[in-house]
Coordinates of C-alpha atoms and ligand atoms in Angstrom, one line a residue:
Chain A
M122 CA 90.5 -3.3 118.0
S123 CA 92.8 -6.3 118.3
A124 CA 89.8 -8.6 118.2
V125 CA 89.0 -7.5 114.7
K126 CA 92.7 -7.5 113.7
S127 CA 93.2 -11.3 113.9
S128 CA 89.8 -12.3 112.7
S129 CA 91.3 -15.5 111.5
G130 CA 89.2 -17.7 109.3
A131 CA 87.6 -14.7 107.5
E132 CA 88.0 -15.1 103.8
D133 CA 90.4 -13.1 101.7
I134 CA 88.4 -10.5 99.8
I135 CA 91.4 -9.4 97.7
V136 CA 94.1 -11.7 96.6
I137 CA 97.0 -10.2 94.6
E138 CA 99.7 -12.7 93.4
N139 CA 102.9 -11.8 91.7
L140 CA 101.5 -8.7 90.1
N141 CA 103.7 -6.9 87.6
K142 CA 103.0 -3.9 85.6
W143 CA 104.9 -1.8 83.1
Y144 CA 104.3 1.6 81.6
G145 CA 106.1 1.0 78.3
N146 CA 109.5 -0.1 79.5
F147 CA 109.1 1.3 83.0
H148 CA 108.6 -1.5 85.5
V149 CA 106.2 0.3 87.8
L150 CA 104.9 -2.6 89.9
R151 CA 107.2 -5.6 90.7
D152 CA 106.0 -8.9 92.2
I153 CA 103.3 -7.4 94.4
N154 CA 101.7 -10.0 96.7
L155 CA 98.9 -8.9 99.0
R156 CA 96.0 -10.6 100.7
V157 CA 93.3 -8.6 102.3
K158 CA 90.7 -10.1 104.6
K159 CA 87.1 -9.0 104.7
G160 CA 86.8 -6.1 107.1
E161 CA 90.5 -5.4 107.1
R162 CA 91.9 -1.9 107.1
I163 CA 95.1 -1.4 105.3
V164 CA 97.2 1.8 105.1
I165 CA 99.7 2.0 102.3
C166 CA 102.5 4.6 102.5
G167 CA 105.8 5.3 100.7
P168 CA 107.6 8.0 98.9
S169 CA 106.0 9.7 95.9
G170 CA 106.3 7.6 92.7
S171 CA 106.7 4.4 94.5
G172 CA 103.6 2.9 92.9
K173 CA 101.0 3.2 95.7
S174 CA 98.3 4.7 93.4
T175 CA 99.0 2.3 90.6
T176 CA 98.6 -0.6 93.0
I177 CA 95.2 0.3 94.3
R178 CA 94.0 1.5 90.9
C179 CA 94.7 -2.0 89.6
I180 CA 92.2 -3.3 92.2
N181 CA 89.2 -1.6 90.4
R182 CA 90.8 -1.8 87.0
L183 CA 91.5 1.8 86.4
E184 CA 94.9 0.4 85.4
E185 CA 95.7 -2.8 83.5
F186 CA 98.6 -5.0 84.4
Q187 CA 100.6 -7.4 82.4
E188 CA 101.6 -10.3 84.7
G189 CA 100.2 -12.0 87.8
S190 CA 96.7 -12.5 89.1
L191 CA 94.2 -10.4 91.0
V192 CA 91.0 -11.7 92.5
V193 CA 88.5 -9.3 94.1
D194 CA 85.6 -10.7 96.0
G195 CA 85.9 -14.0 94.2
V196 CA 86.0 -12.4 90.7
E197 CA 89.2 -12.9 88.8
M198 CA 90.3 -9.7 87.0
I199 CA 90.7 -10.5 83.4
N200 CA 90.1 -8.4 80.3
D201 CA 86.4 -9.3 80.3
V202 CA 84.1 -6.3 80.3
K203 CA 81.5 -8.0 82.5
N204 CA 84.1 -8.7 85.1
I205 CA 85.3 -5.2 85.2
E206 CA 81.7 -4.0 85.6
T207 CA 81.1 -6.4 88.5
I208 CA 84.2 -5.3 90.2
R209 CA 83.5 -1.6 89.8
K210 CA 80.1 -2.0 91.4
D211 CA 81.7 -3.7 94.3
V212 CA 84.7 -1.4 94.9
G213 CA 84.3 2.3 95.7
M214 CA 87.1 4.8 95.2
V215 CA 87.9 8.2 96.7
F216 CA 90.5 10.4 94.9
Q217 CA 93.0 13.0 96.0
H218 CA 91.2 15.7 94.0
F219 CA 87.7 14.6 94.8
N220 CA 86.7 14.4 91.2
L221 CA 83.1 15.4 91.8
F222 CA 81.1 16.0 88.6
P223 CA 81.0 19.8 88.5
H224 CA 78.0 20.2 86.3
L225 CA 75.7 18.1 88.6
T226 CA 74.4 19.1 92.0
I227 CA 75.6 17.2 95.1
L228 CA 72.5 15.1 95.2
E229 CA 72.8 14.3 91.4
N230 CA 76.5 13.4 92.0
L231 CA 75.3 10.9 94.5
T232 CA 72.3 9.4 92.7
L233 CA 74.0 9.1 89.2
G234 CA 75.5 5.7 89.9
P235 CA 72.5 4.2 91.7
I236 CA 70.1 5.4 88.9
W237 CA 72.2 4.5 85.8
V238 CA 74.2 1.6 87.0
Q239 CA 72.0 -0.1 89.6
K240 CA 68.8 1.0 87.9
K241 CA 67.2 2.1 91.1
P242 CA 64.1 4.3 91.0
K243 CA 65.0 8.0 91.4
A244 CA 63.1 8.5 94.6
E245 CA 64.8 5.6 96.3
A246 CA 68.2 6.7 95.1
E247 CA 67.6 10.2 96.5
A248 CA 66.4 8.8 99.8
T249 CA 69.6 6.7 100.1
A250 CA 71.7 9.6 99.0
M251 CA 70.2 11.9 101.7
Q252 CA 71.0 9.2 104.3
Y253 CA 74.6 9.2 103.3
L254 CA 74.8 13.0 103.1
E255 CA 73.6 13.0 106.7
R256 CA 76.3 10.5 107.7
V257 CA 79.0 12.7 106.3
K258 CA 77.2 15.6 108.0
I259 CA 76.3 17.9 105.0
P260 CA 72.6 17.1 104.1
D261 CA 72.0 20.9 103.8
Q262 CA 74.4 21.1 100.8
A263 CA 72.4 18.7 98.6
D264 CA 71.2 21.2 96.0
K265 CA 74.5 23.1 95.7
Y266 CA 77.1 22.5 93.0
P267 CA 80.6 21.1 93.9
G268 CA 82.3 24.4 93.1
Q269 CA 80.3 26.0 96.0
L270 CA 81.7 23.6 98.6
S271 CA 84.9 23.7 100.5
G272 CA 87.6 21.0 99.8
G273 CA 86.7 19.1 103.0
Q274 CA 83.0 19.1 102.1
Q275 CA 83.7 18.0 98.6
Q276 CA 85.8 15.1 99.8
R277 CA 83.0 14.0 102.2
V278 CA 80.6 14.2 99.3
A279 CA 83.0 12.0 97.2
I280 CA 83.0 9.5 100.0
A281 CA 79.2 9.5 100.2
R282 CA 79.1 9.1 96.4
S283 CA 81.1 5.9 96.6
L284 CA 79.1 4.6 99.6
C285 CA 75.8 5.1 97.7
M286 CA 76.9 2.3 95.4
N287 CA 77.0 0.0 98.4
P288 CA 80.5 -1.2 97.9
N289 CA 82.2 -4.0 99.9
I290 CA 85.6 -2.5 99.5
M291 CA 86.7 1.2 99.6
L292 CA 89.9 2.5 98.1
F293 CA 91.3 5.8 99.2
D294 CA 94.1 7.5 97.2
E295 CA 95.6 10.2 99.4
P296 CA 92.1 11.6 100.3
T297 CA 93.5 14.4 102.5
S298 CA 96.6 15.5 100.7
A299 CA 94.8 18.2 98.7
L300 CA 93.1 19.7 101.7
D301 CA 93.9 22.6 103.9
P302 CA 95.0 21.5 107.4
E303 CA 91.7 22.6 109.1
M304 CA 89.7 20.3 106.8
I305 CA 91.7 17.2 107.2
K306 CA 90.1 16.2 110.4
E307 CA 86.5 16.3 109.2
V308 CA 87.4 13.9 106.4
L309 CA 89.4 11.6 108.6
D310 CA 86.5 11.5 111.1
V311 CA 84.3 10.2 108.4
M312 CA 86.9 7.6 107.4
V313 CA 87.4 6.4 111.0
E314 CA 83.7 6.0 111.4
L315 CA 83.6 3.9 108.2
A316 CA 86.4 1.8 109.5
Q317 CA 84.6 1.2 112.8
E318 CA 81.6 -0.1 110.9
G319 CA 83.7 -2.9 109.4
M320 CA 84.2 -1.7 105.8
T321 CA 87.2 -3.2 104.0
M322 CA 89.5 -0.3 103.4
L323 CA 92.7 0.3 101.5
C324 CA 94.1 3.8 102.2
V325 CA 97.0 5.4 100.6
T326 CA 97.8 8.1 103.1
H327 CA 100.6 9.7 105.2
E328 CA 98.3 10.5 108.1
M329 CA 100.1 8.5 110.6
G330 CA 97.6 9.3 113.4
F331 CA 94.9 7.7 111.2
A332 CA 97.1 4.7 110.5
K333 CA 97.8 4.1 114.2
K334 CA 94.1 4.5 115.1
V335 CA 92.4 2.3 112.6
A336 CA 94.9 0.3 110.5
D337 CA 95.2 -3.5 110.9
R338 CA 98.3 -3.4 108.8
V339 CA 100.6 -0.8 107.3
I340 CA 102.3 -1.4 104.1
F341 CA 105.4 0.4 103.0
M342 CA 106.2 0.6 99.3
D343 CA 109.2 1.8 97.4
A344 CA 110.3 1.5 93.8
G345 CA 107.2 -0.5 92.9
Q346 CA 107.7 -3.1 95.6
I347 CA 106.3 -3.9 99.0
V348 CA 109.3 -3.3 101.2
E349 CA 107.7 -4.0 104.6
E350 CA 104.3 -4.7 106.1
N351 CA 103.4 -5.0 109.7
E352 CA 100.7 -4.1 112.3
P353 CA 100.9 -0.3 113.0
N354 CA 102.6 -0.4 116.5
E355 CA 105.4 -2.6 115.3
F356 CA 105.6 -0.8 112.0
F357 CA 106.1 2.7 113.6
N358 CA 108.1 1.7 116.6
N359 CA 110.2 -1.1 115.3
P360 CA 110.7 -0.9 111.5
Q361 CA 112.8 -3.7 110.2
N362 CA 114.1 -2.3 106.9
E363 CA 116.6 0.6 106.6
R364 CA 114.5 2.1 103.8
T365 CA 111.4 2.2 106.1
K366 CA 113.4 3.8 108.9
L367 CA 114.6 6.5 106.6
F368 CA 111.1 7.2 105.2
L369 CA 109.6 7.3 108.7
S370 CA 112.2 9.6 110.0
Q371 CA 111.5 11.9 107.1
I372 CA 107.8 12.1 107.5
L373 CA 107.8 12.2 111.3
N374 CA 110.5 14.8 111.8
H375 CA 108.9 17.9 110.5
Chain B
M180 CA 94.7 35.1 127.0
R181 CA 94.2 37.7 124.3
E182 CA 91.2 37.4 122.1
F183 CA 91.7 37.7 118.3
Q184 CA 90.0 40.8 117.0
P185 CA 89.8 41.0 113.2
V186 CA 90.3 44.5 111.8
P187 CA 87.1 45.8 110.2
A188 CA 87.1 45.8 106.4
R189 CA 87.7 49.3 104.8
P190 CA 86.6 50.4 101.3
A191 CA 89.4 50.5 98.7
P192 CA 90.9 54.0 98.0
V193 CA 89.2 55.8 95.2
K194 CA 91.2 56.4 92.1
T195 CA 90.3 59.8 90.6
V196 CA 91.1 60.2 86.9
G197 CA 89.7 63.2 85.1
P198 CA 89.6 63.4 81.3
V199 CA 92.6 65.8 81.2
A200 CA 94.7 63.5 83.3
W201 CA 93.6 60.5 81.2
A202 CA 94.5 62.2 78.0
R203 CA 97.8 63.3 79.3
A204 CA 98.6 59.8 80.4
N205 CA 97.4 58.0 77.3
L206 CA 97.6 60.3 74.4
F207 CA 100.4 62.8 75.1
S208 CA 102.7 60.8 77.3
S209 CA 105.7 61.5 75.1
I210 CA 106.6 63.5 72.0
P211 CA 106.2 60.7 69.5
N212 CA 103.0 59.7 71.2
S213 CA 101.7 63.3 71.0
M214 CA 102.6 63.5 67.3
M215 CA 100.9 60.3 66.6
T216 CA 97.8 61.5 68.4
L217 CA 97.7 64.8 66.4
F218 CA 98.3 62.9 63.1
V219 CA 95.3 60.6 63.8
M220 CA 93.2 63.5 64.8
A221 CA 94.0 65.3 61.5
L222 CA 93.0 62.2 59.6
F223 CA 89.7 62.2 61.3
V224 CA 89.1 65.8 60.6
Y225 CA 90.0 65.3 56.9
F226 CA 87.9 62.2 56.3
I227 CA 85.0 62.1 58.6
P228 CA 83.0 65.2 57.3
P229 CA 82.8 64.0 53.7
I230 CA 81.7 60.6 54.8
V231 CA 79.1 62.0 57.1
D232 CA 78.0 64.3 54.3
W233 CA 77.7 61.4 51.8
A234 CA 76.0 59.0 54.1
F235 CA 73.6 61.3 55.9
L236 CA 73.5 65.0 55.1
S237 CA 73.2 64.9 51.3
A238 CA 71.8 61.3 51.1
N239 CA 68.5 60.4 49.4
W240 CA 66.1 58.9 51.9
T241 CA 62.6 59.2 50.4
G242 CA 61.1 57.8 47.2
T243 CA 60.8 54.4 45.7
T244 CA 62.6 54.6 42.3
E245 CA 65.9 55.5 40.8
D246 CA 64.6 58.9 39.9
A247 CA 64.2 59.8 43.5
C248 CA 68.0 59.9 43.9
V249 CA 68.7 63.4 42.8
R250 CA 71.1 64.6 45.4
D251 CA 74.8 63.6 45.2
G252 CA 74.9 61.7 48.5
A253 CA 74.1 58.0 49.0
C254 CA 71.0 56.6 47.4
W255 CA 69.4 54.7 50.4
V256 CA 66.2 54.6 48.3
F257 CA 67.9 51.7 46.5
V258 CA 68.4 49.7 49.7
K259 CA 64.9 50.5 50.9
A260 CA 63.3 49.4 47.6
W261 CA 65.1 46.1 47.6
S262 CA 65.1 45.4 51.4
Y263 CA 62.4 42.8 51.1
Q264 CA 64.5 40.8 48.6
F265 CA 67.7 41.3 50.6
F266 CA 66.0 39.8 53.6
Y267 CA 63.6 37.2 52.2
G268 CA 64.7 36.6 48.6
T269 CA 61.7 35.8 46.4
Y270 CA 59.7 34.1 49.1
P271 CA 56.0 35.0 48.5
E272 CA 55.0 38.0 50.5
E273 CA 51.8 36.5 51.9
E274 CA 53.8 33.6 53.3
V275 CA 56.6 35.6 54.8
W276 CA 55.2 35.1 58.3
R277 CA 56.7 31.6 58.2
I278 CA 60.2 33.0 57.9
N279 CA 59.6 35.4 60.7
L280 CA 58.1 32.6 62.8
M281 CA 61.3 30.6 62.3
L282 CA 63.5 33.6 63.1
G283 CA 61.5 34.1 66.3
L284 CA 61.8 30.4 67.2
L285 CA 65.6 30.6 66.6
V286 CA 65.9 33.5 69.0
L287 CA 63.7 31.8 71.5
V288 CA 65.8 28.6 71.5
I289 CA 69.0 30.6 71.9
A290 CA 67.5 32.5 74.8
A291 CA 66.2 29.3 76.4
S292 CA 69.6 27.7 76.2
F293 CA 71.0 30.4 78.5
T294 CA 68.0 31.1 80.8
L295 CA 66.2 27.9 81.5
P296 CA 66.7 26.6 85.1
K297 CA 70.0 24.8 85.4
H298 CA 68.8 21.3 86.1
I299 CA 66.7 21.0 82.9
R300 CA 68.7 23.4 80.7
L301 CA 71.0 20.9 78.9
K302 CA 68.3 18.3 78.2
A303 CA 65.7 20.8 77.1
S304 CA 67.9 22.9 74.9
V305 CA 69.6 19.9 73.2
A306 CA 66.2 18.6 72.3
A307 CA 65.0 22.0 71.1
W308 CA 68.1 22.6 69.0
L309 CA 67.8 19.2 67.3
L310 CA 64.2 19.7 66.5
L311 CA 64.7 23.1 65.1
P312 CA 65.9 22.2 61.6
L313 CA 63.1 19.7 61.1
V314 CA 60.5 22.3 62.2
G315 CA 62.2 24.8 60.0
I316 CA 62.0 22.6 56.9
A317 CA 58.4 21.8 57.7
V318 CA 57.4 25.4 58.2
L319 CA 59.3 27.0 55.3
D320 CA 58.4 24.3 52.8
G321 CA 54.9 24.0 54.1
R322 CA 53.7 20.7 52.5
L323 CA 54.0 18.7 55.7
L324 CA 51.8 21.1 57.6
G325 CA 49.2 21.4 54.9
L326 CA 50.4 24.9 53.9
N327 CA 51.1 26.1 50.4
Q328 CA 54.4 24.7 49.2
V329 CA 57.2 27.3 48.8
T330 CA 59.8 25.6 46.6
T331 CA 63.4 26.1 47.7
D332 CA 64.3 28.1 44.6
L333 CA 62.2 30.9 46.0
W334 CA 64.1 30.9 49.4
G335 CA 66.7 33.6 49.5
G336 CA 68.2 36.7 51.0
F337 CA 69.8 37.2 54.4
T338 CA 67.5 34.9 56.1
L339 CA 68.7 32.1 53.9
N340 CA 72.2 32.8 55.0
V341 CA 71.0 32.6 58.6
F342 CA 69.0 29.4 58.1
M343 CA 71.7 27.6 56.1
A344 CA 74.3 28.4 58.8
A345 CA 72.1 27.4 61.7
A346 CA 70.7 24.2 60.1
S347 CA 74.3 23.1 59.2
I348 CA 75.8 23.7 62.6
I349 CA 73.0 22.0 64.4
V350 CA 73.2 18.8 62.4
A351 CA 77.0 18.9 62.4
F352 CA 77.0 19.1 66.2
P353 CA 76.4 15.4 67.0
F354 CA 78.6 14.3 64.1
S355 CA 81.5 16.5 65.1
F356 CA 81.3 15.1 68.6
L357 CA 81.6 11.6 67.2
W358 CA 84.5 12.6 65.0
A359 CA 86.3 14.2 68.0
L360 CA 85.6 11.0 70.0
G361 CA 86.9 8.9 67.1
R362 CA 90.1 10.9 67.0
R363 CA 90.7 10.1 70.7
S364 CA 89.9 6.5 70.2
E365 CA 92.4 3.8 71.0
M366 CA 91.3 1.8 68.0
P367 CA 93.7 2.6 65.1
F368 CA 91.1 2.1 62.4
I369 CA 88.6 4.5 63.9
R370 CA 91.3 7.0 64.8
S371 CA 92.7 7.2 61.3
V372 CA 89.4 7.4 59.6
S373 CA 88.5 10.3 61.9
I374 CA 91.7 12.1 61.4
I375 CA 91.5 11.8 57.6
F376 CA 87.9 13.0 57.6
I377 CA 88.6 16.0 59.9
E378 CA 91.7 17.1 58.2
F379 CA 90.2 16.7 54.7
F380 CA 87.3 19.0 55.5
R381 CA 89.5 21.5 57.3
G382 CA 92.1 21.6 54.6
V383 CA 89.9 22.1 51.6
P384 CA 88.4 25.6 50.7
V385 CA 84.7 25.7 51.2
L386 CA 84.3 27.0 47.7
S387 CA 85.6 23.9 46.1
L388 CA 83.3 21.9 48.5
F389 CA 80.3 23.9 47.2
F390 CA 81.2 23.0 43.6
M391 CA 81.6 19.4 44.6
G392 CA 78.2 19.6 46.3
S393 CA 76.5 20.9 43.2
V394 CA 78.4 18.9 40.6
M395 CA 79.8 15.7 42.2
L396 CA 77.3 14.9 44.9
P397 CA 74.5 14.1 42.4
L398 CA 76.7 11.3 41.0
F399 CA 76.4 9.5 44.4
F400 CA 72.6 9.6 44.4
A401 CA 70.6 6.9 42.6
E402 CA 70.0 7.7 39.0
G403 CA 66.8 9.7 38.4
T404 CA 66.6 11.1 41.9
N405 CA 66.8 14.8 41.8
V406 CA 68.0 16.0 45.2
D407 CA 67.3 19.6 45.8
K408 CA 70.2 21.9 45.3
L409 CA 69.8 23.5 48.6
I410 CA 69.8 20.1 50.4
R411 CA 73.0 19.2 48.6
V412 CA 74.7 22.4 49.7
W413 CA 73.3 21.7 53.2
I414 CA 75.0 18.3 53.2
V415 CA 78.3 19.9 52.1
L416 CA 78.1 22.6 54.9
I417 CA 77.4 19.9 57.5
F418 CA 80.5 18.0 56.5
F419 CA 82.6 21.1 56.4
M420 CA 81.3 22.2 59.8
S421 CA 81.7 18.9 61.5
G422 CA 85.4 18.9 60.5
Y423 CA 85.9 22.2 62.1
M424 CA 83.8 21.6 65.2
A425 CA 85.4 18.2 65.8
E426 CA 88.6 20.2 66.4
V427 CA 86.7 22.6 68.7
F428 CA 85.4 19.6 70.7
R429 CA 88.9 18.0 70.8
G430 CA 90.0 21.1 72.6
G431 CA 87.0 20.7 74.9
F432 CA 87.9 17.1 75.6
Q433 CA 91.4 18.1 76.6
A434 CA 90.0 20.6 79.1
V435 CA 88.1 17.9 81.0
P436 CA 90.5 16.5 83.6
S437 CA 91.2 12.7 83.5
G438 CA 89.9 12.5 87.0
Q439 CA 86.4 12.9 85.6
Y440 CA 86.8 9.8 83.5
E441 CA 88.3 7.9 86.5
A442 CA 85.5 8.9 88.8
A443 CA 82.9 7.9 86.2
D444 CA 84.7 4.6 85.7
S445 CA 84.9 4.0 89.4
I446 CA 81.2 4.2 90.0
G447 CA 80.7 1.7 87.2
L448 CA 79.2 3.8 84.4
S449 CA 79.4 2.2 81.0
Y450 CA 81.4 3.9 78.2
W451 CA 78.5 5.7 76.6
Q452 CA 77.0 6.6 80.0
K453 CA 80.3 8.1 80.9
I454 CA 80.6 10.1 77.6
L455 CA 77.0 11.3 77.5
L456 CA 76.3 12.0 81.2
I457 CA 79.7 13.2 82.4
I458 CA 82.0 14.2 79.6
L459 CA 79.7 15.7 76.9
P460 CA 78.1 18.3 79.2
Q461 CA 81.4 19.6 80.3
V462 CA 82.9 19.6 76.8
I463 CA 79.9 21.6 75.5
K464 CA 80.3 24.1 78.3
V465 CA 84.0 24.8 77.8
S466 CA 83.7 24.7 74.0
M467 CA 80.8 27.2 73.9
P468 CA 82.8 30.4 73.0
N469 CA 84.7 28.5 70.3
I470 CA 81.5 27.0 68.9
L471 CA 80.1 30.5 68.5
A472 CA 83.3 31.6 66.9
T473 CA 83.1 28.7 64.4
F474 CA 79.5 29.6 63.8
V475 CA 80.5 33.1 62.9
M476 CA 83.0 31.8 60.4
L477 CA 80.4 29.5 58.8
F478 CA 77.8 32.2 58.7
K479 CA 80.1 34.5 56.8
N480 CA 81.1 31.6 54.5
T481 CA 77.5 31.1 53.4
T482 CA 77.9 34.2 51.2
F483 CA 80.1 32.0 49.0
L484 CA 76.9 30.2 48.0
L485 CA 76.4 32.9 45.4
I486 CA 79.1 31.2 43.3
I487 CA 76.9 28.3 42.6
G488 CA 73.9 30.5 42.0
I489 CA 72.0 30.3 45.3
P490 CA 70.2 33.5 45.9
E491 CA 71.6 34.4 49.3
V492 CA 72.0 38.0 50.2
V493 CA 75.1 38.9 48.1
Q494 CA 73.7 37.2 45.1
T495 CA 70.4 39.1 45.6
L496 CA 72.3 42.3 45.8
Q497 CA 74.1 41.5 42.5
T498 CA 70.7 40.8 40.9
A499 CA 69.5 44.2 42.2
L500 CA 72.6 46.0 40.9
S501 CA 72.1 44.7 37.4
N502 CA 68.4 45.4 37.4
S503 CA 67.6 47.7 34.4
Y504 CA 65.6 50.2 36.5
W505 CA 68.4 50.6 39.0
L506 CA 71.5 51.2 36.8
G507 CA 72.6 54.3 38.7
G508 CA 75.6 52.5 40.3
H509 CA 74.5 51.8 43.9
A510 CA 77.1 49.1 44.6
L511 CA 78.6 51.1 47.5
E512 CA 75.3 51.6 49.3
G513 CA 74.4 47.9 48.7
Y514 CA 77.6 46.4 49.9
L515 CA 77.7 48.8 52.8
F516 CA 74.3 47.6 53.8
V517 CA 75.3 43.9 53.6
F518 CA 78.5 44.7 55.5
L519 CA 76.5 46.4 58.3
V520 CA 74.0 43.5 58.5
F521 CA 76.7 40.9 58.7
W522 CA 78.9 42.9 61.0
S523 CA 76.2 43.7 63.5
S524 CA 75.1 40.0 63.7
C525 CA 78.6 38.7 64.0
F526 CA 79.6 41.4 66.5
S527 CA 76.6 40.5 68.7
M528 CA 77.6 36.9 68.6
S529 CA 81.1 37.8 69.7
L530 CA 79.6 39.8 72.6
L531 CA 77.6 36.8 73.5
A532 CA 80.6 34.5 73.4
R533 CA 82.5 36.9 75.6
R534 CA 79.7 37.0 78.1
I535 CA 79.7 33.2 78.3
E536 CA 83.4 33.1 78.7
R537 CA 83.2 35.6 81.6
Q538 CA 80.4 33.6 83.2
M539 CA 82.5 30.5 82.9
N540 CA 85.4 32.1 84.6
T541 CA 83.4 33.2 87.5
D542 CA 81.7 29.7 87.7
K543 CA 85.2 28.2 88.0
R544 CA 86.1 30.4 90.9
G545 CA 82.7 30.0 92.6
Ligands
ADP830 N1 100.1 6.9 82.9 C1 101.5 6.8 83.2 N2 102.4 6.6 82.3 C2 103.7 6.5 82.6 N3 104.2 6.5 83.8 C3 103.3 6.6 84.8 C4 101.9 6.8 84.6 N4 101.3 6.9 85.8 C5 102.2 6.8 86.7 N5 103.4 6.7 86.2 C6 104.7 6.5 86.9 O1 104.6 5.4 87.7 C7 105.2 5.6 88.9 C8 104.3 5.3 90.0 O2 103.2 6.2 90.1 P1 102.2 6.2 91.2 O3 101.6 4.9 91.4 O4 101.2 7.3 90.9 O5 103.0 6.6 92.5 P2 102.6 7.1 93.9 O6 101.1 7.1 94.0 O7 103.2 6.1 94.9 O8 103.1 8.4 94.1 C9 105.7 7.0 88.9 O9 107.1 7.0 88.7 C10 105.0 7.7 87.8 O10 105.8 8.6 87.2
MG831 MG1 99.7 8.7 94.1

């Protein structure tokens, strides 16, 4: 693991500089600076409302920002429609509430992007989709509708749906916090596997076991700022900031 | 270690309620309640027998002319003698199969929209619905298909109410979706135009719209063109309907969670792909009961067309009532008949709407 960790020389696939964002008068992100190397796995944690979701949603332009710069895979994020489309094809996202399309079958959920965005032939898109369904271990559910699946299964479908677009970067926004305890593991397993294959990942999560196992860096946010970032062992065993210590004691002691 | 043994499931206890227990619990639970029950029963006893007598026992069922109505009950002969006109207006009898064909197609398309296999249902039924008005005009008018032309002044009766309502809501459908979309737009110009349009057509009585359609609309057409009266009214109904349905769709839009938009964005769909492939199907689905309710309203409003002299069913009835061979005063029978026809069609649509709603609720849980 440590070999990958310090893969110095790898280019930065995400560069965020002095990013600031406001909702009206509310300064939600303040001077965010973050560089992510290709293949790096980053876990973002922090109290609710600290701006974790907003940060990663800026990366695929689900949110706009007012100041600073953000370059993803060499493409500068400006208000150009073409840029946004390029980025979105390159960045996959998994949401807390899965957000599968309820009126489409699992297979149709997976092939929609490849067919309509990447203009792939239907048969090819379906073949790829089946491969990914096998990877997340639910090929037998292909013809069901999302409402017929358990939460854990739905979240695995959501991951497969993103992977079908062949992204270079995957964003996860609390992918397991809406799941029953018995289903968390099946989703984390898929994510660990993905990490081991070298996907660049940014995960907002409070699953500390997952962070220790796969993260190259853990980032702690509070009040719209990055308070502390470190490699996982140091971060958990030797937090530098008082705020981080308080947060860790709260999530680890129950 | 002890093994976990689930207790086997048992059937729920049976609740036995006989008619006596039911009546005691619901009708005679207290003194005021019992008095109320007795009072309502007395009303029934007093009013029901004369009504039954008038409508059935001493009613006149056979014959073809006014003279056949000799008994003092209802003169159903009147309704029977005019039933063709009530249903088909003055449409020529040898061409009436065209109207029946269109009614059949309408029922077929409705059935198809609920029974086709799920994966092709939406696409196939949207296409069928949008084609239906065109096919309808071609068949009923006849010229396009090489049949004898039946000019629109001959169309009439209850089927005209049905066709006007159906043709209006179908064409209004895509427009109202656009208006609803415009109302949600972030562009101030589009948003205000949509709001003004929607609120105008929701805020103005449909009657005044009909007058506008028959008097003012011709001023907008190029001079010399004589646009058919029925088409003008159709245009008015389309505007009226799209204002109402835009609001129905707005509710539907609000029912689609924002996560659906975000997921569609995150896989890179364009704006129109997102709207048409992801949002529209869900909006239609949740709006279905309200669309039907709006349709029922429109359907009843088509009777106002009599004010501008279009021979829909009530207008036909008034013509029949003033016919010099039928001056025996059969307004009660005639209006009762119209009432029953409207009520039974609207009630079955309500039942359909409720069935859809129930189905939607179970879908959500499933
Ligand atoms: N659309 C919005 N409009 C206004 N405020 C928002 C909006 N979305 C989020 N916020 C606020 O921004 C802050 C950060 O939100 P978020 O990034 O979702 O936090 P986190 O994911 O860390 O819990 C919160 O205080 C939240 O209330
Ligand atoms: Mg969040």
